[in-house]
Amino acid sequence: MSYTIGDVAESSSHMMIETCPRAALINACQLKTHDFAFVKRSDGSWTYAILAGHCKDIDNEEAMVFVMNEKGCTKLIKQRDWAKLIRCVATEKKHNEHVKGVPQIIIADRDANVQ
């Protein structure tokens, strides 16, 4: 799997797809500045992007800003949409942990930290 910023996901197996919104939110919360993720576009496609950072939007809501392509176009995603619009990249290690159920343990430990 080799992607460049702006590429559309070639396979859903390249993304961490969670059926539970809480698990998807926790995955998104773990992203740090300069981490890569797939971001859902308005046309429904998933684009490989890089997290530029966190900020507050005009309503003072926590948000993430992603650079969506090599031209530098950005997309701001409010916290309430993180679980729906952000998917972490499925590395082999993350995929193996996910299959073995490790994320469920992480979810139980971090529930108090998710608002």
Short mmCIF file of C-alpha atoms in Angstrom, two decimals:
data_model
loop_
_atom_site.label_atom_id
_atom_site.label_comp_id
_atom_site.label_asym_id
_atom_site.label_seq_id
_atom_site.Cartn_x
_atom_site.Cartn_y
_atom_site.Cartn_z
CA MET A 1 0.00 0.00 0.00
CA SER A 2 1.55 3.26 -1.14
CA TYR A 3 -0.39 6.52 -1.12
CA THR A 4 0.35 10.18 -1.81
CA ILE A 5 -1.69 13.02 -0.33
CA GLY A 6 -4.87 13.39 -2.39
CA ASP A 7 -5.08 9.79 -3.57
CA VAL A 8 -8.45 8.05 -3.34
CA ALA A 9 -8.50 4.86 -1.26
CA GLU A 10 -7.92 1.84 -3.47
CA SER A 11 -9.41 -0.64 -1.00
CA SER A 12 -11.45 -0.49 2.18
CA SER A 13 -8.86 -2.87 3.67
CA HIS A 14 -6.42 0.07 3.75
CA MET A 15 -8.59 1.84 6.35
CA MET A 16 -9.59 1.07 9.93
CA ILE A 17 -13.36 0.73 9.54
CA GLU A 18 -15.21 0.63 12.84
CA THR A 19 -18.85 -0.42 13.12
CA CYS A 20 -19.08 1.27 16.51
CA PRO A 21 -19.08 5.10 16.36
CA ARG A 22 -17.34 5.27 19.76
CA ALA A 23 -14.46 3.13 18.49
CA ALA A 24 -14.20 5.27 15.34
CA LEU A 25 -14.10 8.41 17.49
CA ILE A 26 -11.38 6.97 19.71
CA ASN A 27 -9.29 6.08 16.65
CA ALA A 28 -9.66 9.63 15.33
CA CYS A 29 -8.78 11.11 18.75
CA GLN A 30 -5.49 9.23 18.69
CA LEU A 31 -4.30 11.03 15.54
CA LYS A 32 -1.45 13.45 16.04
CA THR A 33 -0.28 16.33 13.86
CA HIS A 34 1.34 14.98 10.68
CA ASP A 35 -0.39 11.59 10.96
CA PHE A 36 -2.02 10.30 7.80
CA ALA A 37 -5.68 9.28 7.58
CA PHE A 38 -8.43 8.81 5.03
CA VAL A 39 -10.97 11.64 5.00
CA LYS A 40 -14.42 11.33 3.47
CA ARG A 41 -15.08 13.81 0.66
CA SER A 42 -18.42 15.32 -0.25
CA ASP A 43 -18.62 12.94 -3.24
CA GLY A 44 -18.40 9.95 -0.85
CA SER A 45 -14.83 8.96 -1.73
CA TRP A 46 -12.11 8.53 0.90
CA THR A 47 -8.96 10.60 0.30
CA TYR A 48 -5.52 10.08 1.80
CA ALA A 49 -4.72 13.22 3.78
CA ILE A 50 -2.39 14.51 6.48
CA LEU A 51 -3.48 16.07 9.75
CA ALA A 52 -2.19 19.64 9.83
CA GLY A 53 -3.38 20.18 13.39
CA HIS A 54 -6.20 20.81 15.83
CA CYS A 55 -8.07 24.08 16.24
CA LYS A 56 -11.36 25.57 17.41
CA ASP A 57 -13.92 26.49 14.78
CA ILE A 58 -16.03 29.64 14.71
CA ASP A 59 -18.44 28.06 17.24
CA ASN A 60 -15.51 27.21 19.56
CA GLU A 61 -15.91 23.50 18.75
CA GLU A 62 -12.79 21.31 18.62
CA ALA A 63 -11.81 20.49 15.05
CA MET A 64 -9.07 18.89 12.96
CA VAL A 65 -7.63 20.43 9.81
CA PHE A 66 -6.41 18.06 7.10
CA VAL A 67 -4.34 18.88 4.03
CA MET A 68 -6.23 17.09 1.28
CA ASN A 69 -3.92 17.35 -1.73
CA GLU A 70 -0.49 18.46 -2.91
CA LYS A 71 -1.86 21.93 -3.74
CA GLY A 72 -2.46 22.48 -0.03
CA CYS A 73 -6.26 22.49 -0.02
CA THR A 74 -7.56 21.88 3.49
CA LYS A 75 -10.68 20.46 5.10
CA LEU A 76 -11.81 21.34 8.62
CA ILE A 77 -13.69 18.55 10.38
CA LYS A 78 -15.61 19.33 13.55
CA GLN A 79 -15.34 16.90 16.46
CA ARG A 80 -18.96 15.82 16.12
CA ASP A 81 -18.10 14.49 12.62
CA TRP A 82 -14.79 12.76 13.38
CA ALA A 83 -16.30 9.26 13.68
CA LYS A 84 -18.12 9.62 10.33
CA LEU A 85 -15.51 11.42 8.23
CA ILE A 86 -12.10 10.18 9.44
CA ARG A 87 -10.64 6.69 9.10
CA CYS A 88 -7.17 5.81 10.32
CA VAL A 89 -4.77 4.10 7.95
CA ALA A 90 -4.74 0.33 8.50
CA THR A 91 -1.14 -0.63 9.04
CA GLU A 92 -0.40 -4.33 9.38
CA LYS A 93 0.17 -3.90 13.13
CA LYS A 94 -3.09 -1.97 13.63
CA HIS A 95 -4.98 -4.50 11.54
CA ASN A 96 -3.63 -7.42 13.59
CA GLU A 97 -4.43 -5.67 16.88
CA HIS A 98 -7.91 -4.84 15.63
CA VAL A 99 -8.56 -8.44 14.66
CA LYS A 100 -7.36 -9.67 18.07
CA GLY A 101 -9.71 -7.26 19.86
CA VAL A 102 -7.17 -4.84 21.32
CA PRO A 103 -9.21 -1.75 20.35
CA GLN A 104 -12.07 -2.98 22.54
CA ILE A 105 -9.70 -2.95 25.54
CA ILE A 106 -8.52 0.54 24.63
CA ILE A 107 -12.13 1.68 24.36
CA ALA A 108 -12.92 0.42 27.86
CA ASP A 109 -9.86 2.19 29.29
CA ARG A 110 -10.50 5.49 27.53
CA ASP A 111 -14.30 5.84 27.77
CA ALA A 112 -13.90 8.42 30.52
CA ASN A 113 -11.75 10.58 28.22
CA VAL A 114 -14.20 10.72 25.32
CA GLN A 115 -16.86 13.40 25.58
#
